[in-house]
Short mmCIF file of C-alpha atoms in Angstrom, two decimals:
data_model
loop_
_atom_site.label_atom_id
_atom_site.label_comp_id
_atom_site.label_asym_id
_atom_site.label_seq_id
_atom_site.Cartn_x
_atom_site.Cartn_y
_atom_site.Cartn_z
CA MET J 974 -0.37 -35.30 -0.34
CA GLU J 975 -3.33 -36.55 -3.05
CA ALA J 976 -2.58 -34.56 -6.05
CA GLY J 977 -6.14 -32.57 -7.59
CA ASN J 978 -6.98 -30.26 -9.93
CA HIS J 979 -7.45 -26.24 -8.22
CA THR J 980 -11.46 -27.38 -8.65
CA GLY J 981 -11.47 -30.01 -6.47
CA VAL J 982 -9.45 -28.69 -4.13
CA SER J 983 -11.96 -26.36 -1.70
CA LEU J 984 -10.28 -25.18 0.84
CA PHE J 985 -6.26 -23.82 1.42
CA LEU J 986 -4.72 -23.58 5.52
CA LEU J 987 -3.08 -20.00 5.94
CA LEU J 988 -0.08 -20.88 8.34
CA GLY J 989 0.16 -17.06 10.25
CA LEU J 990 2.59 -16.13 12.28
CA SER J 991 2.64 -18.43 14.77
CA GLU J 992 1.93 -22.01 15.49
CA ASP J 993 1.81 -20.86 19.80
CA PRO J 994 -1.45 -21.09 21.19
CA GLU J 995 -0.37 -18.82 23.56
CA LEU J 996 0.79 -16.16 22.05
CA GLN J 997 -2.94 -15.90 19.56
CA PRO J 998 -4.47 -13.60 21.98
CA PHE J 999 -2.13 -10.95 22.04
CA LEU J 1000 -1.71 -11.52 18.40
CA PHE J 1001 -5.28 -10.69 18.47
CA GLY J 1002 -5.55 -7.58 20.59
CA LEU J 1003 -1.95 -6.36 18.43
CA PHE J 1004 -3.44 -6.19 15.47
CA LEU J 1005 -6.90 -5.93 16.26
CA SER J 1006 -5.41 -2.23 17.53
CA MET J 1007 -3.32 -1.52 14.79
CA TYR J 1008 -6.07 -2.30 12.77
CA LEU J 1009 -8.35 0.31 13.80
CA VAL J 1010 -6.11 2.59 14.34
CA THR J 1011 -4.99 2.57 11.10
CA VAL J 1012 -8.77 2.72 9.66
CA LEU J 1013 -9.90 5.51 12.55
CA GLY J 1014 -6.43 7.42 10.69
CA ASN J 1015 -7.17 7.43 7.35
CA LEU J 1016 -10.65 7.57 7.56
CA LEU J 1017 -9.49 10.87 9.57
CA ILE J 1018 -7.22 12.59 6.97
CA ILE J 1019 -10.26 11.58 4.47
CA LEU J 1020 -12.63 14.11 6.13
CA VAL J 1021 -10.65 17.02 7.27
CA VAL J 1022 -9.41 16.70 3.96
CA SER J 1023 -12.93 16.90 2.67
CA SER J 1024 -14.43 18.88 5.50
CA ASN J 1025 -11.53 22.26 4.27
CA SER J 1026 -11.75 24.19 1.32
CA HIS J 1027 -8.40 24.66 1.71
CA LEU J 1028 -7.10 21.43 1.37
CA HIS J 1029 -9.16 20.68 -2.10
CA THR J 1030 -5.75 21.23 -3.08
CA PRO J 1031 -4.05 18.29 -5.48
CA MET J 1032 -1.48 17.08 -3.31
CA TYR J 1033 -4.20 16.65 -0.68
CA PHE J 1034 -6.83 15.04 -3.46
CA PHE J 1035 -4.18 12.15 -3.68
CA ILE J 1036 -3.42 13.09 -0.10
CA ALA J 1037 -7.01 11.67 0.48
CA ASN J 1038 -6.91 9.08 -2.63
CA LEU J 1039 -3.48 7.92 -0.46
CA SER J 1040 -5.35 7.56 2.54
CA PHE J 1041 -8.55 5.27 1.21
CA VAL J 1042 -6.37 3.10 -0.92
CA ASP J 1043 -4.66 1.89 2.97
CA ILE J 1044 -7.92 1.56 3.97
CA CYS J 1045 -8.55 -1.16 1.38
CA PHE J 1046 -5.33 -2.89 1.45
CA ILE J 1047 -4.87 -3.06 5.10
CA SER J 1048 -8.83 -4.44 5.47
CA THR J 1049 -7.70 -6.91 2.50
CA THR J 1050 -4.69 -9.20 4.88
CA VAL J 1051 -5.33 -8.33 8.57
CA PRO J 1052 -9.56 -9.12 8.89
CA LYS J 1053 -9.29 -12.17 7.98
CA MET J 1054 -6.25 -13.04 9.67
CA LEU J 1055 -8.31 -12.15 13.27
CA VAL J 1056 -11.48 -13.88 12.55
CA ASN J 1057 -9.06 -17.08 12.30
CA ILE J 1058 -7.53 -16.35 15.06
CA GLN J 1059 -10.29 -15.70 16.94
CA SER J 1060 -12.05 -19.01 15.66
CA GLN J 1061 -8.98 -20.72 16.10
CA SER J 1062 -8.75 -21.75 12.37
CA ARG J 1063 -6.16 -21.60 9.35
CA ASP J 1064 -8.93 -22.14 6.69
CA ILE J 1065 -9.56 -19.72 4.07
CA SER J 1066 -11.27 -20.79 0.95
CA TYR J 1067 -9.87 -21.16 -3.16
CA VAL J 1068 -11.80 -18.80 -4.51
CA GLY J 1069 -10.40 -16.44 -1.19
CA CYS J 1070 -7.71 -16.76 -1.51
CA LEU J 1071 -7.40 -15.75 -5.28
CA THR J 1072 -9.81 -12.43 -3.94
CA GLN J 1073 -7.21 -11.57 -1.43
CA VAL J 1074 -4.52 -12.00 -4.01
CA TYR J 1075 -6.10 -9.69 -6.22
CA PHE J 1076 -7.29 -7.07 -4.42
CA PHE J 1077 -3.85 -6.75 -2.27
CA MET J 1078 -1.70 -6.76 -5.24
CA ALA J 1079 -4.48 -4.33 -6.41
CA PHE J 1080 -4.12 -1.46 -3.15
CA VAL J 1081 -0.20 -2.03 -3.15
CA GLY J 1082 -0.14 -1.24 -7.24
CA VAL J 1083 -2.29 1.72 -6.35
CA ASP J 1084 -0.80 2.66 -3.14
CA ASP J 1085 3.16 2.64 -5.99
CA PHE J 1086 1.80 4.07 -9.04
CA LEU J 1087 -0.26 7.12 -6.32
CA LEU J 1088 2.98 7.53 -4.71
CA THR J 1089 4.58 8.29 -8.13
CA VAL J 1090 2.33 10.82 -9.16
CA MET J 1091 2.18 12.24 -6.04
CA ALA J 1092 6.54 13.19 -6.66
CA TYR J 1093 5.32 13.95 -9.91
CA ASP J 1094 3.25 16.58 -8.27
CA ARG J 1095 5.07 18.30 -5.59
CA PHE J 1096 8.33 17.83 -9.46
CA VAL J 1097 5.30 20.44 -11.28
CA ALA J 1098 4.66 22.27 -8.40
CA ILE J 1099 8.57 23.22 -7.08
CA CYS J 1100 9.67 23.25 -10.37
CA HIS J 1101 6.90 25.04 -12.33
CA PRO J 1102 5.53 26.67 -9.72
CA LEU J 1103 3.55 29.49 -11.57
CA HIS J 1104 1.67 27.04 -13.97
CA TYR J 1105 1.15 24.60 -10.93
CA MET J 1106 -2.51 25.48 -10.94
CA VAL J 1107 -2.83 24.49 -15.06
CA ILE J 1108 -1.55 22.18 -15.21
CA MET J 1109 -2.06 19.90 -12.76
CA ASN J 1110 -6.08 20.83 -12.96
CA ALA J 1111 -8.78 18.63 -11.84
CA HIS J 1112 -9.52 16.89 -15.03
CA LEU J 1113 -6.07 15.43 -14.93
CA CYS J 1114 -5.69 15.00 -11.12
CA ASP J 1115 -9.11 12.75 -11.69
CA LEU J 1116 -7.50 10.88 -14.87
CA LEU J 1117 -3.87 10.19 -13.25
CA VAL J 1118 -5.63 8.93 -10.03
CA LEU J 1119 -7.96 6.49 -12.93
CA MET J 1120 -5.30 5.65 -15.19
CA CYS J 1121 -3.55 3.99 -11.70
CA TRP J 1122 -6.88 2.21 -10.82
CA PHE J 1123 -7.14 1.15 -14.91
CA VAL J 1124 -3.25 -0.16 -14.74
CA VAL J 1125 -3.52 -2.05 -11.52
CA LEU J 1126 -6.05 -3.63 -12.02
CA SER J 1127 -5.68 -4.74 -15.63
CA ILE J 1128 -2.23 -6.25 -14.39
CA SER J 1129 -3.89 -8.30 -10.84
CA LEU J 1130 -6.18 -9.57 -13.65
CA PHE J 1131 -4.36 -11.03 -15.67
CA HIS J 1132 -2.42 -12.26 -12.47
CA ILE J 1133 -5.49 -14.09 -11.04
CA LEU J 1134 -6.52 -15.97 -15.21
CA LEU J 1135 -2.99 -16.90 -15.02
CA MET J 1136 -2.97 -18.19 -11.76
CA VAL J 1137 -6.38 -19.81 -12.48
CA ARG J 1138 -4.81 -22.35 -14.29
CA LEU J 1139 -2.76 -24.05 -11.97
CA THR J 1140 -3.23 -27.44 -10.40
CA PHE J 1141 -3.20 -27.63 -6.28
CA CYS J 1142 -2.80 -30.47 -3.75
CA VAL J 1143 -5.10 -31.18 -0.69
CA GLY J 1144 -4.85 -29.23 2.44
CA THR J 1145 -2.12 -27.13 1.07
CA GLU J 1146 0.11 -25.19 3.14
CA ILE J 1147 0.52 -21.19 2.88
CA PRO J 1148 3.04 -20.22 5.20
CA HIS J 1149 1.93 -16.89 5.62
CA PHE J 1150 -0.92 -14.86 7.82
CA PHE J 1151 -2.48 -14.04 4.13
CA CYS J 1152 -2.26 -15.21 0.77
CA GLU J 1153 1.00 -13.81 -1.71
CA LEU J 1154 1.94 -14.35 -4.49
CA ALA J 1155 4.78 -15.88 -4.58
CA GLN J 1156 3.94 -18.44 -1.91
CA LEU J 1157 0.90 -19.50 -3.83
CA LEU J 1158 2.98 -20.01 -6.68
CA LYS J 1159 5.73 -22.09 -4.60
CA ALA J 1160 2.99 -24.01 -3.03
CA ALA J 1161 1.30 -25.36 -6.55
CA CYS J 1162 1.42 -28.58 -8.13
CA SER J 1163 1.61 -27.68 -11.28
CA ASP J 1164 4.68 -26.08 -13.34
CA THR J 1165 4.59 -22.09 -12.93
CA LEU J 1166 6.78 -20.98 -15.46
CA ILE J 1167 4.66 -18.17 -16.79
CA ASN J 1168 3.58 -17.38 -13.75
CA ASP J 1169 6.78 -16.77 -12.11
CA ILE J 1170 8.21 -15.03 -15.43
CA CYS J 1171 5.02 -13.11 -15.65
CA LEU J 1172 5.17 -11.92 -11.66
CA TYR J 1173 8.95 -10.43 -12.44
CA VAL J 1174 7.36 -7.80 -15.02
CA ALA J 1175 4.97 -7.15 -12.94
CA THR J 1176 7.85 -6.84 -10.07
CA ALA J 1177 9.24 -4.65 -12.50
CA LEU J 1178 6.21 -1.88 -13.97
CA LEU J 1179 4.53 -1.70 -9.92
CA GLY J 1180 8.33 -1.31 -8.16
CA VAL J 1181 11.12 0.64 -11.18
CA PHE J 1182 9.53 1.89 -13.19
CA PRO J 1183 7.23 3.89 -10.54
CA LEU J 1184 10.84 4.63 -8.39
CA THR J 1185 12.25 5.00 -11.24
CA GLY J 1186 9.97 8.20 -12.26
CA ILE J 1187 10.36 9.05 -8.07
CA LEU J 1188 14.10 9.56 -8.19
CA PHE J 1189 13.78 11.23 -11.13
CA SER J 1190 11.25 13.76 -10.32
CA TYR J 1191 13.50 14.49 -7.09
CA SER J 1192 16.14 15.18 -9.32
CA GLN J 1193 14.68 17.76 -11.13
CA ILE J 1194 13.68 19.10 -7.16
CA VAL J 1195 16.68 19.40 -6.26
CA SER J 1196 18.22 20.87 -9.19
CA SER J 1197 15.82 23.43 -9.46
CA LEU J 1198 16.16 24.35 -5.31
CA MET J 1199 20.15 24.34 -5.87
CA LYS J 1200 19.48 27.21 -8.08
CA MET J 1201 17.43 29.64 -5.75
CA ALA J 1202 18.91 32.57 -3.80
CA SER J 1203 16.95 32.00 -1.09
CA THR J 1204 17.86 29.62 1.45
CA GLU J 1205 14.54 30.30 3.73
CA GLY J 1206 13.35 30.15 -0.33
CA LYS J 1207 14.77 26.50 -0.16
CA TYR J 1208 14.16 24.97 2.67
CA LYS J 1209 10.16 26.48 2.10
CA ALA J 1210 10.17 24.04 -1.31
CA PHE J 1211 11.70 21.65 -0.21
CA SER J 1212 9.47 21.45 3.05
CA THR J 1213 6.48 20.60 1.20
CA CYS J 1214 8.06 17.37 -0.09
CA GLY J 1215 8.95 16.06 3.65
CA SER J 1216 6.50 14.35 4.18
CA HIS J 1217 6.60 12.40 0.56
CA LEU J 1218 9.23 11.79 1.37
CA SER J 1219 8.86 10.04 4.65
CA VAL J 1220 6.11 8.11 3.21
CA VAL J 1221 8.33 6.60 -0.03
CA SER J 1222 10.98 5.94 2.33
CA LEU J 1223 8.61 3.89 4.31
CA PHE J 1224 7.05 2.22 2.05
CA TYR J 1225 9.73 0.94 0.00
CA GLY J 1226 12.02 0.52 3.02
CA THR J 1227 9.53 -1.80 4.25
CA SER J 1228 9.69 -3.33 0.96
CA LEU J 1229 13.01 -4.29 0.24
CA GLY J 1230 13.28 -5.19 4.10
CA VAL J 1231 11.20 -7.62 2.62
CA TYR J 1232 13.11 -8.45 -0.08
CA LEU J 1233 16.50 -9.01 1.86
CA THR J 1234 15.03 -11.06 4.47
CA SER J 1235 13.16 -13.65 1.35
CA ALA J 1236 16.65 -13.75 0.14
CA VAL J 1237 19.26 -13.87 3.44
CA THR J 1238 16.80 -16.86 4.79
CA HIS J 1239 14.56 -19.68 3.67
CA SER J 1240 12.48 -19.36 6.78
CA PRO J 1241 8.63 -17.91 5.78
CA ARG J 1242 8.41 -17.49 9.30
CA ARG J 1243 10.60 -15.20 9.58
CA ILE J 1244 9.66 -14.33 6.40
CA SER J 1245 6.00 -13.71 7.28
CA ILE J 1246 7.19 -10.99 10.18
CA ALA J 1247 8.66 -9.15 8.02
CA SER J 1248 5.75 -7.99 5.83
CA VAL J 1249 3.47 -7.45 8.98
CA MET J 1250 5.79 -4.09 8.39
CA TYR J 1251 4.90 -3.19 4.80
CA THR J 1252 1.34 -4.74 5.16
CA VAL J 1253 0.21 -3.47 8.44
CA VAL J 1254 2.56 -0.72 10.43
CA THR J 1255 3.31 0.93 7.09
CA PRO J 1256 -0.42 2.27 6.13
CA MET J 1257 -0.84 2.39 9.78
CA LEU J 1258 2.03 5.60 9.93
CA ASN J 1259 0.79 7.02 6.87
CA PRO J 1260 -1.96 8.89 8.57
CA PHE J 1261 0.81 10.74 11.70
CA ILE J 1262 3.41 11.15 9.18
CA TYR J 1263 0.58 13.90 7.43
CA SER J 1264 -0.73 15.08 10.06
CA LEU J 1265 2.57 15.31 12.18
CA ARG J 1266 4.74 17.40 9.07
CA ASN J 1267 2.24 19.31 8.21
CA LYS J 1268 0.51 23.11 9.23
CA ASP J 1269 -2.14 23.03 7.23
CA VAL J 1270 -3.96 19.23 8.12
CA LYS J 1271 -2.30 19.78 11.52
CA GLY J 1272 -4.30 22.71 10.95
CA ALA J 1273 -7.63 21.75 9.47
CA LEU J 1274 -7.80 19.19 11.53
CA GLY J 1275 -7.78 20.84 15.55
CA ARG J 1276 -10.54 22.95 13.65
CA LEU J 1277 -12.26 19.75 12.49
CA LEU J 1278 -12.01 18.23 16.90
CA ARG J 1279 -12.92 22.07 17.62
CA ARG J 1280 -16.27 22.32 15.73
CA SER J 1281 -16.70 18.51 16.61
CA ALA J 1282 -16.64 19.69 20.46
CA PHE J 1283 -18.67 22.38 20.92
CA CYS J 1284 -21.33 21.08 18.32
CA PRO J 1285 -24.85 19.65 20.87
#
């Protein structure tokens, strides 16, 4: 292929999940359904939390923010995939590809940091219940969310600025259904050593450190619960962590599955299929986890639906 500067490359080719034309209608229907379920489910969570005064607490404030990020997260990748399937095209512009990389990294990072902040919230609620509302005041909650966005957007912007200096070949093919940073670096025609080093550092910042914070918070929670004399009290306290633990397990479990898949197999197609779990399935399941495992959310959702049914 003819090599050229990135300024001369206007299009990349996204190979998608399958090249079989008979499979395209099925993929379109499947991902459209998953996208709609994800958006509607998370919008419902946001609506329930915002409309019910009993849910105006730090925990539900973070849940609503997580739902918003999940909507943005899946909207970064799936709509473009659906457009390409429908138009029978694989094209994505150079600017569109870098934009997708930027927002994908940003929303993954914010998702990760929010899960860490939510673990800290549960730590304060269980280990320091008498000072919970003083510590987790509205100002601190807003500050924590803003810090998540600021740190992650800055890191993502730094990666994009490093990407701009790379050159790509005309007709570059990306063996994925969206522009993923690691795949894009593999497709570059110039040296990517600095980019690779920064990617490893970002992985530590956005993955290892937040996970360490989550594990530390829950180690303190377990230690505090062990000191409780009442079994009922232990169960009631830890039950408030059930939904969060499920989401954390799903998020890190699917991410680890993609990492192990890429380590075991060199097939880009299999890696793409594994990536569907944390890019599409996880945001779709999160609202179900929080609504089905949480009595307060189920109660507020029921009241909201009843009011909607009786409204003319």
